[in-house]
Every structure is written in C-alpha cells, then in structure tokens.
Amino acid sequence: FETVLDERGGRALVREPTTILQVNIGLFCNQACAHCHVESSPLRTEMMTHDTAEAIVRVLKNSPGVKMLDLTGGAPEMHEEFRYLVREARALGVEVIDRCNLTVLYEDGQEDLASFLAENKVKVVASLPCYSEANTDAQRGKGVFERSIAALKDLNAVGYGVEGTGLELDLMYNPGGAFLPPAQEKLEIAYRSELQDTWGISFSRLYTLTNMPIKRFADYLHREGKMSEYMSLLVENFNVAASAGVMCRDLVSVSWDGRLYDCDFNQQLDMPLRSGKTIFDLETIDDIVGEHIVADNHCFGCTAGSGSSCSGATI
C-alpha cells in the first residue's frame, strides 16, 4: 500500500496531532452482523475495566487538542464504562459519538438510553446498511430492520435528527456485497426520501463506509471466491486524493484493554502502534505525534473511490 501511495505522490503516513480518540469499550454485542469487522456477538466477553476507563479520562484531561471521544464496540452502551466515559468527556467539554446499532435501545436496562444520550448531547451514529427490510435483515439478522425503524422513531421523539435541537443523528451505510458504496450525497437523498416518506423519520446526514477485507467480511469473500476480485477492485480504484483524508492521520484507536492503534481496523488485525505504547504509557495524546502509521493492503479500502472512514467519504 505504501509503495502505491508513494508512487502516486501521496503524503507519507505520519501521525498528526490527534483530534479524535476512538475507544472500543468491548466486543460484547446483542447482534452478530455478517459484515462486522470486529466479530462482535452475544458470546464475546472482552470488556473494558474501570482502571482503563480512568486512564482514558486522564489522557483526555491532558490533551486539549482532542475534540471528540468516539465510543464503539460491540454495542458500547451495554458496557459498564459507557456512561462513565460519556459523563466525564462531556464535563471536559469534549464531544461524544455513540456508534449505535439501534436495537440496543430495546435491551434490558437500556430503557432510558435515548433520554440519557439526549441529556448529554451525545452525537448518535447509527448503523442502517439499507432502507429496505430484506437487505438490512440479510446483513444484521431477522427482525433487525423493524426494530431499527422503531429505534429511529424513538430517537426522533427525544429530538435526535430534528432541526433546531442540536441533537445529531447520522446514519451509516455499508454495501451488502463485494462492491464499493455509491456516491454519498446521492445516497443520502434516497435515504432521506425513503425514510421520511415511508416512516416519517428524519436524520442529520448519511455516511458511506467501504467494507474492509478483514474478519467476517473477509470470511464471506473467501467463501464466495471473491477475495482476489475485491482486492483488485480496491487497488484499481485507489484515489490519492482520498488518502489525504484517511482517519488514521488524526485519530487514535484504543482497545478495551488499553492498547493503542492507528485505526479500528488495525486494532482488529492486532497491528498496534509502532511504538507499542498503551493508554497507560501516555501523559498526553501528543506523545505519539510524528509516529509512522502502520499500514498494510487492507488500507486500500479507505482510499478507493471517494475514500472511506468512520466519518464517511474522505473527499
């Protein structure tokens, strides 16, 4: 990947000042989605301890350049440290993202989740891989679409996605197979029309995410005999302009046990920072500025077409 990046005149992969701290609280989830690069499920037991959560808060306090705490999993809301991290970050004036699978709103103990998120002005980024029931359930399980629609309505009811409330509700699309996502702006128009007209649902914006050829999606590609074809698609659509905005430049990924990675994909491939530092080793997040980013061929997934990141297209 880095050879191609250099040949095309792309900027070297070097860590810039961090603005986003992305934290994977744990791998337990109430779903087991076919495309999940984390391989989360109800059977996973890996969860963050309070000591690790406290270390994250300590680093946040010492890192004024970090503007966003991005909480993911698994289903992050189902982990004990989720609400602690939300409250502590908001008290510091740091914005918080909850990467929500929507159906978690109906799990035992989560009855007040929507109101908790609204009270703390947490930005919700919700996974909805398609606005059709058949396609969504094929990826995420039978009945997930119906519960997701109900959850979106409940989030709308407390102000999420409603203009003027300041409560952001973004949706995340990923392809249902071995192809690149369509243009983000055009797809957002289709989502907005379908969800509003059919269900009366409003949202803030839509993000598109390319499926990375790792973990469960890699297993799917191998079963279908499409791994070589998909990798060729990513390489052939390499866009040097998209490489300038890849998330690893200003994002740090923290695992449930405190290890540090350049992105969530590297975390799932067990490719830590070159320095090997953990959250416990840092005084401030600036301690890792200038490190060379760890890259491999899966990085073509973030630089194909319009680019891909946890905040959607990069160009």
PDB file of C-alpha atoms in Angstrom:
ATOM      1  CA  PHE A   1       0.000   0.000   0.000  1.00  0.00           C
ATOM      2  CA  GLU A   2       2.701   2.490   0.954  1.00  0.00           C
ATOM      3  CA  THR A   3       4.560   1.775  -2.275  1.00  0.00           C
ATOM      4  CA  VAL A   4       1.479   2.705  -4.310  1.00  0.00           C
ATOM      5  CA  LEU A   5       0.869   5.748  -2.118  1.00  0.00           C
ATOM      6  CA  ASP A   6       4.420   6.961  -2.725  1.00  0.00           C
ATOM      7  CA  GLU A   7       4.305   6.242  -6.471  1.00  0.00           C
ATOM      8  CA  ARG A   8       1.093   8.283  -6.798  1.00  0.00           C
ATOM      9  CA  GLY A   9       2.565  11.231  -4.905  1.00  0.00           C
ATOM     10  CA  GLY A  10       0.547  10.789  -1.723  1.00  0.00           C
ATOM     11  CA  ARG A  11       1.565  12.238   1.644  1.00  0.00           C
ATOM     12  CA  ALA A  12       3.532   9.928   3.879  1.00  0.00           C
ATOM     13  CA  LEU A  13       1.523   8.182   6.595  1.00  0.00           C
ATOM     14  CA  VAL A  14       2.682  10.059   9.674  1.00  0.00           C
ATOM     15  CA  ARG A  15       0.614  10.742  12.768  1.00  0.00           C
ATOM     16  CA  GLU A  16      -0.608  14.340  13.023  1.00  0.00           C
ATOM     17  CA  PRO A  17      -1.999  15.987  16.194  1.00  0.00           C
ATOM     18  CA  THR A  18      -4.885  13.827  17.389  1.00  0.00           C
ATOM     19  CA  THR A  19      -8.367  15.332  17.366  1.00  0.00           C
ATOM     20  CA  ILE A  20     -10.417  12.121  17.772  1.00  0.00           C
ATOM     21  CA  LEU A  21      -9.962   9.447  20.435  1.00  0.00           C
ATOM     22  CA  GLN A  22     -11.876   6.362  19.344  1.00  0.00           C
ATOM     23  CA  VAL A  23     -12.485   3.827  22.107  1.00  0.00           C
ATOM     24  CA  ASN A  24     -13.657   0.251  21.636  1.00  0.00           C
ATOM     25  CA  ILE A  25     -15.192  -0.412  25.062  1.00  0.00           C
ATOM     26  CA  GLY A  26     -15.667  -4.128  24.448  1.00  0.00           C
ATOM     27  CA  LEU A  27     -16.690  -6.777  21.954  1.00  0.00           C
ATOM     28  CA  PHE A  28     -19.965  -7.931  23.526  1.00  0.00           C
ATOM     29  CA  CYS A  29     -22.953  -7.119  21.318  1.00  0.00           C
ATOM     30  CA  ASN A  30     -26.608  -8.072  21.147  1.00  0.00           C
ATOM     31  CA  GLN A  31     -26.160  -8.777  17.410  1.00  0.00           C
ATOM     32  CA  ALA A  32     -23.748 -10.758  15.243  1.00  0.00           C
ATOM     33  CA  CYS A  33     -23.781  -8.953  11.884  1.00  0.00           C
ATOM     34  CA  ALA A  34     -22.447 -10.653   8.767  1.00  0.00           C
ATOM     35  CA  HIS A  35     -20.233  -7.676   7.808  1.00  0.00           C
ATOM     36  CA  CYS A  36     -18.815  -6.944  11.297  1.00  0.00           C
ATOM     37  CA  HIS A  37     -15.068  -6.317  11.147  1.00  0.00           C
ATOM     38  CA  VAL A  38     -14.907  -6.593  14.959  1.00  0.00           C
ATOM     39  CA  GLU A  39     -16.579 -10.038  15.027  1.00  0.00           C
ATOM     40  CA  SER A  40     -18.779  -8.910  17.911  1.00  0.00           C
ATOM     41  CA  SER A  41     -21.566 -11.130  19.218  1.00  0.00           C
ATOM     42  CA  PRO A  42     -23.501 -12.017  22.377  1.00  0.00           C
ATOM     43  CA  LEU A  43     -20.792 -14.617  23.056  1.00  0.00           C
ATOM     44  CA  ARG A  44     -17.887 -12.167  23.357  1.00  0.00           C
ATOM     45  CA  THR A  45     -16.742 -11.417  26.894  1.00  0.00           C
ATOM     46  CA  GLU A  46     -13.956  -8.864  26.348  1.00  0.00           C
ATOM     47  CA  MET A  47     -14.858  -5.706  28.280  1.00  0.00           C
ATOM     48  CA  MET A  48     -13.041  -2.577  29.462  1.00  0.00           C
ATOM     49  CA  THR A  49     -12.161  -2.298  33.149  1.00  0.00           C
ATOM     50  CA  HIS A  50     -12.708   0.855  35.178  1.00  0.00           C
ATOM     51  CA  ASP A  51      -8.926   1.315  35.512  1.00  0.00           C
ATOM     52  CA  THR A  52      -8.619   1.515  31.732  1.00  0.00           C
ATOM     53  CA  ALA A  53     -11.554   3.931  31.503  1.00  0.00           C
ATOM     54  CA  GLU A  54      -9.921   6.129  34.151  1.00  0.00           C
ATOM     55  CA  ALA A  55      -6.661   6.147  32.173  1.00  0.00           C
ATOM     56  CA  ILE A  56      -8.571   7.325  29.102  1.00  0.00           C
ATOM     57  CA  VAL A  57     -10.155  10.165  31.073  1.00  0.00           C
ATOM     58  CA  ARG A  58      -6.734  11.139  32.472  1.00  0.00           C
ATOM     59  CA  VAL A  59      -5.266  11.375  28.970  1.00  0.00           C
ATOM     60  CA  LEU A  60      -8.302  13.338  27.770  1.00  0.00           C
ATOM     61  CA  LYS A  61      -7.787  15.873  30.567  1.00  0.00           C
ATOM     62  CA  ASN A  62      -4.170  16.344  29.460  1.00  0.00           C
ATOM     63  CA  SER A  63      -4.985  16.535  25.729  1.00  0.00           C
ATOM     64  CA  PRO A  64      -6.916  19.728  24.913  1.00  0.00           C
ATOM     65  CA  GLY A  65      -6.436  19.084  21.195  1.00  0.00           C
ATOM     66  CA  VAL A  66      -8.800  16.102  21.361  1.00  0.00           C
ATOM     67  CA  LYS A  67     -12.238  17.398  20.423  1.00  0.00           C
ATOM     68  CA  MET A  68     -14.136  14.110  20.073  1.00  0.00           C
ATOM     69  CA  LEU A  69     -14.481  10.874  22.049  1.00  0.00           C
ATOM     70  CA  ASP A  70     -15.810   8.230  19.661  1.00  0.00           C
ATOM     71  CA  LEU A  71     -17.304   5.253  21.539  1.00  0.00           C
ATOM     72  CA  THR A  72     -17.709   1.967  19.715  1.00  0.00           C
ATOM     73  CA  GLY A  73     -17.825  -1.771  20.337  1.00  0.00           C
ATOM     74  CA  GLY A  74     -19.616  -4.251  20.215  1.00  0.00           C
ATOM     75  CA  ALA A  75     -22.625  -2.451  21.472  1.00  0.00           C
ATOM     76  CA  PRO A  76     -20.841   0.207  23.568  1.00  0.00           C
ATOM     77  CA  GLU A  77     -23.976   1.159  25.501  1.00  0.00           C
ATOM     78  CA  MET A  78     -24.146  -2.315  27.068  1.00  0.00           C
ATOM     79  CA  HIS A  79     -20.767  -1.960  28.773  1.00  0.00           C
ATOM     80  CA  GLU A  80     -20.433  -0.715  32.332  1.00  0.00           C
ATOM     81  CA  GLU A  81     -17.947   2.061  31.484  1.00  0.00           C
ATOM     82  CA  PHE A  82     -20.028   3.636  28.709  1.00  0.00           C
ATOM     83  CA  ARG A  83     -21.959   6.138  30.816  1.00  0.00           C
ATOM     84  CA  TYR A  84     -18.918   6.949  32.947  1.00  0.00           C
ATOM     85  CA  LEU A  85     -16.904   7.851  29.839  1.00  0.00           C
ATOM     86  CA  VAL A  86     -19.780   9.894  28.391  1.00  0.00           C
ATOM     87  CA  ARG A  87     -20.231  11.945  31.570  1.00  0.00           C
ATOM     88  CA  GLU A  88     -16.514  12.534  32.105  1.00  0.00           C
ATOM     89  CA  ALA A  89     -15.898  13.578  28.497  1.00  0.00           C
ATOM     90  CA  ARG A  90     -18.870  15.930  28.435  1.00  0.00           C
ATOM     91  CA  ALA A  91     -17.708  17.509  31.713  1.00  0.00           C
ATOM     92  CA  LEU A  92     -14.420  18.284  29.931  1.00  0.00           C
ATOM     93  CA  GLY A  93     -16.269  19.874  27.012  1.00  0.00           C
ATOM     94  CA  VAL A  94     -15.330  17.004  24.686  1.00  0.00           C
ATOM     95  CA  GLU A  95     -17.955  15.960  22.148  1.00  0.00           C
ATOM     96  CA  VAL A  96     -19.021  12.309  22.250  1.00  0.00           C
ATOM     97  CA  ILE A  97     -20.108   9.951  19.480  1.00  0.00           C
ATOM     98  CA  ASP A  98     -22.101   6.817  20.245  1.00  0.00           C
ATOM     99  CA  ARG A  99     -21.834   4.258  17.445  1.00  0.00           C
ATOM    100  CA  CYS A 100     -25.206   2.666  17.951  1.00  0.00           C
ATOM    101  CA  ASN A 101     -26.733  -0.447  16.379  1.00  0.00           C
ATOM    102  CA  LEU A 102     -30.226   0.911  17.235  1.00  0.00           C
ATOM    103  CA  THR A 103     -31.675  -2.384  18.509  1.00  0.00           C
ATOM    104  CA  VAL A 104     -29.737  -1.893  21.753  1.00  0.00           C
ATOM    105  CA  LEU A 105     -32.437   0.590  22.810  1.00  0.00           C
ATOM    106  CA  TYR A 106     -34.700  -2.398  23.492  1.00  0.00           C
ATOM    107  CA  GLU A 107     -32.295  -4.445  25.594  1.00  0.00           C
ATOM    108  CA  ASP A 108     -32.962  -4.885  29.312  1.00  0.00           C
ATOM    109  CA  GLY A 109     -31.534  -1.981  31.309  1.00  0.00           C
ATOM    110  CA  GLN A 110     -31.479   0.377  28.308  1.00  0.00           C
ATOM    111  CA  GLU A 111     -34.985   1.766  28.702  1.00  0.00           C
ATOM    112  CA  ASP A 112     -33.594   5.254  29.440  1.00  0.00           C
ATOM    113  CA  LEU A 113     -30.824   5.155  26.840  1.00  0.00           C
ATOM    114  CA  ALA A 114     -32.384   7.615  24.388  1.00  0.00           C
ATOM    115  CA  SER A 115     -33.006  10.185  27.121  1.00  0.00           C
ATOM    116  CA  PHE A 116     -29.510   9.679  28.572  1.00  0.00           C
ATOM    117  CA  LEU A 117     -27.927  10.338  25.185  1.00  0.00           C
ATOM    118  CA  ALA A 118     -30.085  13.417  24.628  1.00  0.00           C
ATOM    119  CA  GLU A 119     -29.405  14.856  28.087  1.00  0.00           C
ATOM    120  CA  ASN A 120     -25.668  14.596  27.475  1.00  0.00           C
ATOM    121  CA  LYS A 121     -25.947  15.825  23.874  1.00  0.00           C
ATOM    122  CA  VAL A 122     -24.207  12.729  22.551  1.00  0.00           C
ATOM    123  CA  LYS A 123     -23.982  12.508  18.766  1.00  0.00           C
ATOM    124  CA  VAL A 124     -25.531   9.237  17.571  1.00  0.00           C
ATOM    125  CA  VAL A 125     -24.079   7.475  14.533  1.00  0.00           C
ATOM    126  CA  ALA A 126     -26.431   4.608  13.794  1.00  0.00           C
ATOM    127  CA  SER A 127     -25.865   1.633  11.523  1.00  0.00           C
ATOM    128  CA  LEU A 128     -28.559   1.197   8.896  1.00  0.00           C
ATOM    129  CA  PRO A 129     -26.971  -0.585   5.930  1.00  0.00           C
ATOM    130  CA  CYS A 130     -30.064  -0.195   3.760  1.00  0.00           C
ATOM    131  CA  TYR A 131     -33.522   1.373   3.809  1.00  0.00           C
ATOM    132  CA  SER A 132     -35.049  -1.934   2.699  1.00  0.00           C
ATOM    133  CA  GLU A 133     -36.043  -4.589   5.225  1.00  0.00           C
ATOM    134  CA  ALA A 134     -34.750  -7.520   3.179  1.00  0.00           C
ATOM    135  CA  ASN A 135     -31.250  -6.114   2.665  1.00  0.00           C
ATOM    136  CA  THR A 136     -30.857  -4.950   6.266  1.00  0.00           C
ATOM    137  CA  ASP A 137     -32.038  -8.226   7.780  1.00  0.00           C
ATOM    138  CA  ALA A 138     -29.753 -10.170   5.415  1.00  0.00           C
ATOM    139  CA  GLN A 139     -26.742  -8.383   6.917  1.00  0.00           C
ATOM    140  CA  ARG A 140     -27.841  -7.950  10.507  1.00  0.00           C
ATOM    141  CA  GLY A 141     -30.400 -10.627  11.349  1.00  0.00           C
ATOM    142  CA  LYS A 142     -34.133 -11.262  11.084  1.00  0.00           C
ATOM    143  CA  GLY A 143     -36.260  -8.534  12.633  1.00  0.00           C
ATOM    144  CA  VAL A 144     -33.411  -6.032  12.949  1.00  0.00           C
ATOM    145  CA  PHE A 145     -34.839  -3.634  10.375  1.00  0.00           C
ATOM    146  CA  GLU A 146     -38.203  -3.430  12.130  1.00  0.00           C
ATOM    147  CA  ARG A 147     -36.569  -2.718  15.496  1.00  0.00           C
ATOM    148  CA  SER A 148     -34.161  -0.238  13.893  1.00  0.00           C
ATOM    149  CA  ILE A 149     -37.048   1.757  12.437  1.00  0.00           C
ATOM    150  CA  ALA A 150     -38.739   1.778  15.850  1.00  0.00           C
ATOM    151  CA  ALA A 151     -35.489   2.971  17.460  1.00  0.00           C
ATOM    152  CA  LEU A 152     -35.081   5.783  14.933  1.00  0.00           C
ATOM    153  CA  LYS A 153     -38.622   6.932  15.704  1.00  0.00           C
ATOM    154  CA  ASP A 154     -37.832   6.873  19.445  1.00  0.00           C
ATOM    155  CA  LEU A 155     -34.668   8.917  18.850  1.00  0.00           C
ATOM    156  CA  ASN A 156     -36.654  11.413  16.767  1.00  0.00           C
ATOM    157  CA  ALA A 157     -39.140  11.644  19.630  1.00  0.00           C
ATOM    158  CA  VAL A 158     -36.453  12.952  22.031  1.00  0.00           C
ATOM    159  CA  GLY A 159     -35.147  15.396  19.405  1.00  0.00           C
ATOM    160  CA  TYR A 160     -32.498  13.440  17.518  1.00  0.00           C
ATOM    161  CA  GLY A 161     -32.295  14.314  13.826  1.00  0.00           C
ATOM    162  CA  VAL A 162     -34.799  17.119  14.319  1.00  0.00           C
ATOM    163  CA  GLU A 163     -33.702  20.508  13.004  1.00  0.00           C
ATOM    164  CA  GLY A 164     -33.039  23.087  15.711  1.00  0.00           C
ATOM    165  CA  THR A 165     -32.474  20.661  18.603  1.00  0.00           C
ATOM    166  CA  GLY A 166     -28.698  20.350  18.229  1.00  0.00           C
ATOM    167  CA  LEU A 167     -29.041  16.561  18.587  1.00  0.00           C
ATOM    168  CA  GLU A 168     -27.283  14.906  15.651  1.00  0.00           C
ATOM    169  CA  LEU A 169     -28.465  11.567  14.296  1.00  0.00           C
ATOM    170  CA  ASP A 170     -26.271  10.289  11.486  1.00  0.00           C
ATOM    171  CA  LEU A 171     -26.773   7.028   9.606  1.00  0.00           C
ATOM    172  CA  MET A 172     -24.043   4.689   8.391  1.00  0.00           C
ATOM    173  CA  TYR A 173     -24.357   2.722   5.153  1.00  0.00           C
ATOM    174  CA  ASN A 174     -22.125  -0.120   4.069  1.00  0.00           C
ATOM    175  CA  PRO A 175     -22.518  -2.226   0.900  1.00  0.00           C
ATOM    176  CA  GLY A 176     -24.277  -5.570   1.059  1.00  0.00           C
ATOM    177  CA  GLY A 177     -21.628  -7.302  -1.017  1.00  0.00           C
ATOM    178  CA  ALA A 178     -18.261  -7.072  -2.774  1.00  0.00           C
ATOM    179  CA  PHE A 179     -18.712  -3.640  -4.326  1.00  0.00           C
ATOM    180  CA  LEU A 180     -17.932  -0.017  -3.483  1.00  0.00           C
ATOM    181  CA  PRO A 181     -20.544   2.260  -1.925  1.00  0.00           C
ATOM    182  CA  PRO A 182     -22.356   4.684  -4.250  1.00  0.00           C
ATOM    183  CA  ALA A 183     -21.806   8.435  -4.069  1.00  0.00           C
ATOM    184  CA  GLN A 184     -22.557   9.565  -0.529  1.00  0.00           C
ATOM    185  CA  GLU A 185     -24.527  12.692  -1.450  1.00  0.00           C
ATOM    186  CA  LYS A 186     -26.820  10.881  -3.892  1.00  0.00           C
ATOM    187  CA  LEU A 187     -27.437   8.003  -1.499  1.00  0.00           C
ATOM    188  CA  GLU A 188     -28.309  10.431   1.290  1.00  0.00           C
ATOM    189  CA  ILE A 189     -31.055  11.911  -0.879  1.00  0.00           C
ATOM    190  CA  ALA A 190     -32.504   8.426  -1.447  1.00  0.00           C
ATOM    191  CA  TYR A 191     -32.323   7.532   2.261  1.00  0.00           C
ATOM    192  CA  ARG A 192     -33.923  10.818   3.275  1.00  0.00           C
ATOM    193  CA  SER A 193     -36.783  10.395   0.806  1.00  0.00           C
ATOM    194  CA  GLU A 194     -37.471   6.765   1.663  1.00  0.00           C
ATOM    195  CA  LEU A 195     -37.269   7.098   5.448  1.00  0.00           C
ATOM    196  CA  GLN A 196     -39.306  10.302   5.568  1.00  0.00           C
ATOM    197  CA  ASP A 197     -41.966   9.291   3.079  1.00  0.00           C
ATOM    198  CA  THR A 198     -42.428   5.724   4.346  1.00  0.00           C
ATOM    199  CA  TRP A 199     -41.731   6.012   8.058  1.00  0.00           C
ATOM    200  CA  GLY A 200     -41.761   9.715   8.916  1.00  0.00           C
ATOM    201  CA  ILE A 201     -38.141   9.501  10.094  1.00  0.00           C
ATOM    202  CA  SER A 202     -35.660  12.382   9.903  1.00  0.00           C
ATOM    203  CA  PHE A 203     -31.882  12.269  10.343  1.00  0.00           C
ATOM    204  CA  SER A 204     -28.936  14.651  10.104  1.00  0.00           C
ATOM    205  CA  ARG A 205     -26.674  13.107   7.468  1.00  0.00           C
ATOM    206  CA  LEU A 206     -25.647   9.827   5.880  1.00  0.00           C
ATOM    207  CA  TYR A 207     -22.139   8.361   5.848  1.00  0.00           C
ATOM    208  CA  THR A 208     -20.918   5.640   3.500  1.00  0.00           C
ATOM    209  CA  LEU A 209     -18.346   3.096   4.624  1.00  0.00           C
ATOM    210  CA  THR A 210     -16.441   0.685   2.389  1.00  0.00           C
ATOM    211  CA  ASN A 211     -16.385  -2.911   3.599  1.00  0.00           C
ATOM    212  CA  MET A 212     -12.856  -3.738   4.695  1.00  0.00           C
ATOM    213  CA  PRO A 213     -11.467  -7.112   3.526  1.00  0.00           C
ATOM    214  CA  ILE A 214     -10.897  -8.344   7.086  1.00  0.00           C
ATOM    215  CA  LYS A 215     -12.590 -10.591   9.669  1.00  0.00           C
ATOM    216  CA  ARG A 216     -16.211 -11.606   8.866  1.00  0.00           C
ATOM    217  CA  PHE A 217     -16.298  -9.801   5.523  1.00  0.00           C
ATOM    218  CA  ALA A 218     -13.022 -11.491   4.560  1.00  0.00           C
ATOM    219  CA  ASP A 219     -14.583 -14.840   5.504  1.00  0.00           C
ATOM    220  CA  TYR A 220     -17.524 -14.024   3.218  1.00  0.00           C
ATOM    221  CA  LEU A 221     -15.182 -13.112   0.351  1.00  0.00           C
ATOM    222  CA  HIS A 222     -13.261 -16.369   0.741  1.00  0.00           C
ATOM    223  CA  ARG A 223     -16.472 -18.447   0.852  1.00  0.00           C
ATOM    224  CA  GLU A 224     -17.699 -16.769  -2.325  1.00  0.00           C
ATOM    225  CA  GLY A 225     -14.308 -16.972  -4.034  1.00  0.00           C
ATOM    226  CA  LYS A 226     -14.243 -13.186  -4.400  1.00  0.00           C
ATOM    227  CA  MET A 227     -11.266 -12.090  -2.304  1.00  0.00           C
ATOM    228  CA  SER A 228      -8.916 -11.586  -5.266  1.00  0.00           C
ATOM    229  CA  GLU A 229     -11.627  -9.813  -7.266  1.00  0.00           C
ATOM    230  CA  TYR A 230     -12.490  -7.485  -4.379  1.00  0.00           C
ATOM    231  CA  MET A 231      -8.871  -6.600  -3.640  1.00  0.00           C
ATOM    232  CA  SER A 232      -8.360  -5.821  -7.330  1.00  0.00           C
ATOM    233  CA  LEU A 233     -11.414  -3.557  -7.196  1.00  0.00           C
ATOM    234  CA  LEU A 234      -9.953  -1.634  -4.249  1.00  0.00           C
ATOM    235  CA  VAL A 235      -6.490  -1.307  -5.802  1.00  0.00           C
ATOM    236  CA  GLU A 236      -7.815  -0.310  -9.229  1.00  0.00           C
ATOM    237  CA  ASN A 237      -9.931   2.417  -7.621  1.00  0.00           C
ATOM    238  CA  PHE A 238      -7.106   3.807  -5.453  1.00  0.00           C
ATOM    239  CA  ASN A 239      -7.545   7.579  -5.206  1.00  0.00           C
ATOM    240  CA  VAL A 240      -4.578   9.577  -3.984  1.00  0.00           C
ATOM    241  CA  ALA A 241      -6.883  12.483  -3.119  1.00  0.00           C
ATOM    242  CA  ALA A 242      -8.802  10.204  -0.736  1.00  0.00           C
ATOM    243  CA  SER A 243      -5.560   9.221   1.009  1.00  0.00           C
ATOM    244  CA  ALA A 244      -5.052  12.770   2.281  1.00  0.00           C
ATOM    245  CA  GLY A 245      -8.141  12.475   4.494  1.00  0.00           C
ATOM    246  CA  VAL A 246      -7.721   8.980   5.915  1.00  0.00           C
ATOM    247  CA  MET A 247      -8.760   8.891   9.578  1.00  0.00           C
ATOM    248  CA  CYS A 248      -5.532   7.359  10.885  1.00  0.00           C
ATOM    249  CA  ARG A 249      -3.738  10.683  10.483  1.00  0.00           C
ATOM    250  CA  ASP A 250      -5.571  12.389  13.374  1.00  0.00           C
ATOM    251  CA  LEU A 251      -7.427   9.551  15.142  1.00  0.00           C
ATOM    252  CA  VAL A 252      -6.145   7.130  17.776  1.00  0.00           C
ATOM    253  CA  SER A 253      -7.939   3.853  18.417  1.00  0.00           C
ATOM    254  CA  VAL A 254      -7.959   2.482  21.981  1.00  0.00           C
ATOM    255  CA  SER A 255      -8.876  -1.164  22.587  1.00  0.00           C
ATOM    256  CA  TRP A 256     -10.868  -2.471  25.533  1.00  0.00           C
ATOM    257  CA  ASP A 257      -7.585  -3.407  27.265  1.00  0.00           C
ATOM    258  CA  GLY A 258      -5.875  -0.038  26.677  1.00  0.00           C
ATOM    259  CA  ARG A 259      -3.647  -0.908  23.737  1.00  0.00           C
ATOM    260  CA  LEU A 260      -3.289   1.773  21.049  1.00  0.00           C
ATOM    261  CA  TYR A 261      -3.728   1.511  17.296  1.00  0.00           C
ATOM    262  CA  ASP A 262      -3.741   3.828  14.287  1.00  0.00           C
ATOM    263  CA  CYS A 263      -7.344   2.854  13.461  1.00  0.00           C
ATOM    264  CA  ASP A 264     -10.095   0.443  14.470  1.00  0.00           C
ATOM    265  CA  PHE A 265      -9.280  -1.846  11.531  1.00  0.00           C
ATOM    266  CA  ASN A 266      -5.666  -2.186  12.658  1.00  0.00           C
ATOM    267  CA  GLN A 267      -6.988  -2.915  16.139  1.00  0.00           C
ATOM    268  CA  GLN A 268      -8.981  -5.889  14.864  1.00  0.00           C
ATOM    269  CA  LEU A 269      -5.928  -7.149  12.943  1.00  0.00           C
ATOM    270  CA  ASP A 270      -3.771  -6.773  16.084  1.00  0.00           C
ATOM    271  CA  MET A 271      -1.443  -4.250  14.419  1.00  0.00           C
ATOM    272  CA  PRO A 272      -0.612  -1.811  17.260  1.00  0.00           C
ATOM    273  CA  LEU A 273       1.251   1.498  17.098  1.00  0.00           C
ATOM    274  CA  ARG A 274       4.863   1.107  16.012  1.00  0.00           C
ATOM    275  CA  SER A 275       5.992   2.336  19.424  1.00  0.00           C
ATOM    276  CA  GLY A 276       3.875  -0.269  21.197  1.00  0.00           C
ATOM    277  CA  LYS A 277       2.607   2.343  23.658  1.00  0.00           C
ATOM    278  CA  THR A 278      -0.639   1.811  25.562  1.00  0.00           C
ATOM    279  CA  ILE A 279      -3.028   4.326  27.099  1.00  0.00           C
ATOM    280  CA  PHE A 280      -1.260   3.720  30.419  1.00  0.00           C
ATOM    281  CA  ASP A 281       2.068   4.918  28.955  1.00  0.00           C
ATOM    282  CA  LEU A 282       0.759   8.324  27.841  1.00  0.00           C
ATOM    283  CA  GLU A 283       0.656  11.590  29.727  1.00  0.00           C
ATOM    284  CA  THR A 284      -0.936  13.317  26.759  1.00  0.00           C
ATOM    285  CA  ILE A 285      -2.049  12.093  23.363  1.00  0.00           C
ATOM    286  CA  ASP A 286       0.607  14.370  21.864  1.00  0.00           C
ATOM    287  CA  ASP A 287       3.199  11.801  22.982  1.00  0.00           C
ATOM    288  CA  ILE A 288       2.606   9.854  19.757  1.00  0.00           C
ATOM    289  CA  VAL A 289       2.541  12.723  17.242  1.00  0.00           C
ATOM    290  CA  GLY A 290       5.006  12.061  14.421  1.00  0.00           C
ATOM    291  CA  GLU A 291       4.929   8.272  14.663  1.00  0.00           C
ATOM    292  CA  HIS A 292       4.836   6.440  11.352  1.00  0.00           C
ATOM    293  CA  ILE A 293       1.401   4.881  10.782  1.00  0.00           C
ATOM    294  CA  VAL A 294       1.218   1.096  10.450  1.00  0.00           C
ATOM    295  CA  ALA A 295      -0.259   0.163   7.060  1.00  0.00           C
ATOM    296  CA  ASP A 296      -0.990  -2.937   5.005  1.00  0.00           C
ATOM    297  CA  ASN A 297      -3.069  -3.896   1.977  1.00  0.00           C
ATOM    298  CA  HIS A 298      -6.407  -3.522   3.794  1.00  0.00           C
ATOM    299  CA  CYS A 299      -5.698   0.236   3.714  1.00  0.00           C
ATOM    300  CA  PHE A 300      -6.760   0.226   0.055  1.00  0.00           C
ATOM    301  CA  GLY A 301     -10.292   0.014   1.468  1.00  0.00           C
ATOM    302  CA  CYS A 302     -10.015   3.539   2.876  1.00  0.00           C
ATOM    303  CA  THR A 303      -8.584   5.036  -0.319  1.00  0.00           C
ATOM    304  CA  ALA A 304     -10.798   3.509  -3.015  1.00  0.00           C
ATOM    305  CA  GLY A 305     -13.160   5.757  -4.930  1.00  0.00           C
ATOM    306  CA  SER A 306     -14.352   8.640  -2.740  1.00  0.00           C
ATOM    307  CA  GLY A 307     -12.476   7.245   0.219  1.00  0.00           C
ATOM    308  CA  SER A 308     -13.863   5.763   3.410  1.00  0.00           C
ATOM    309  CA  SER A 309     -13.620   6.498   7.113  1.00  0.00           C
ATOM    310  CA  CYS A 310     -15.686   6.338  10.288  1.00  0.00           C
ATOM    311  CA  SER A 311     -16.957   9.770   9.190  1.00  0.00           C
ATOM    312  CA  GLY A 312     -17.883   8.605   5.715  1.00  0.00           C
ATOM    313  CA  ALA A 313     -16.261   9.539   2.402  1.00  0.00           C
ATOM    314  CA  THR A 314     -12.956  11.398   2.700  1.00  0.00           C
ATOM    315  CA  ILE A 315     -13.435  13.580  -0.398  1.00  0.00           C
TER     316      ILE A 315
END
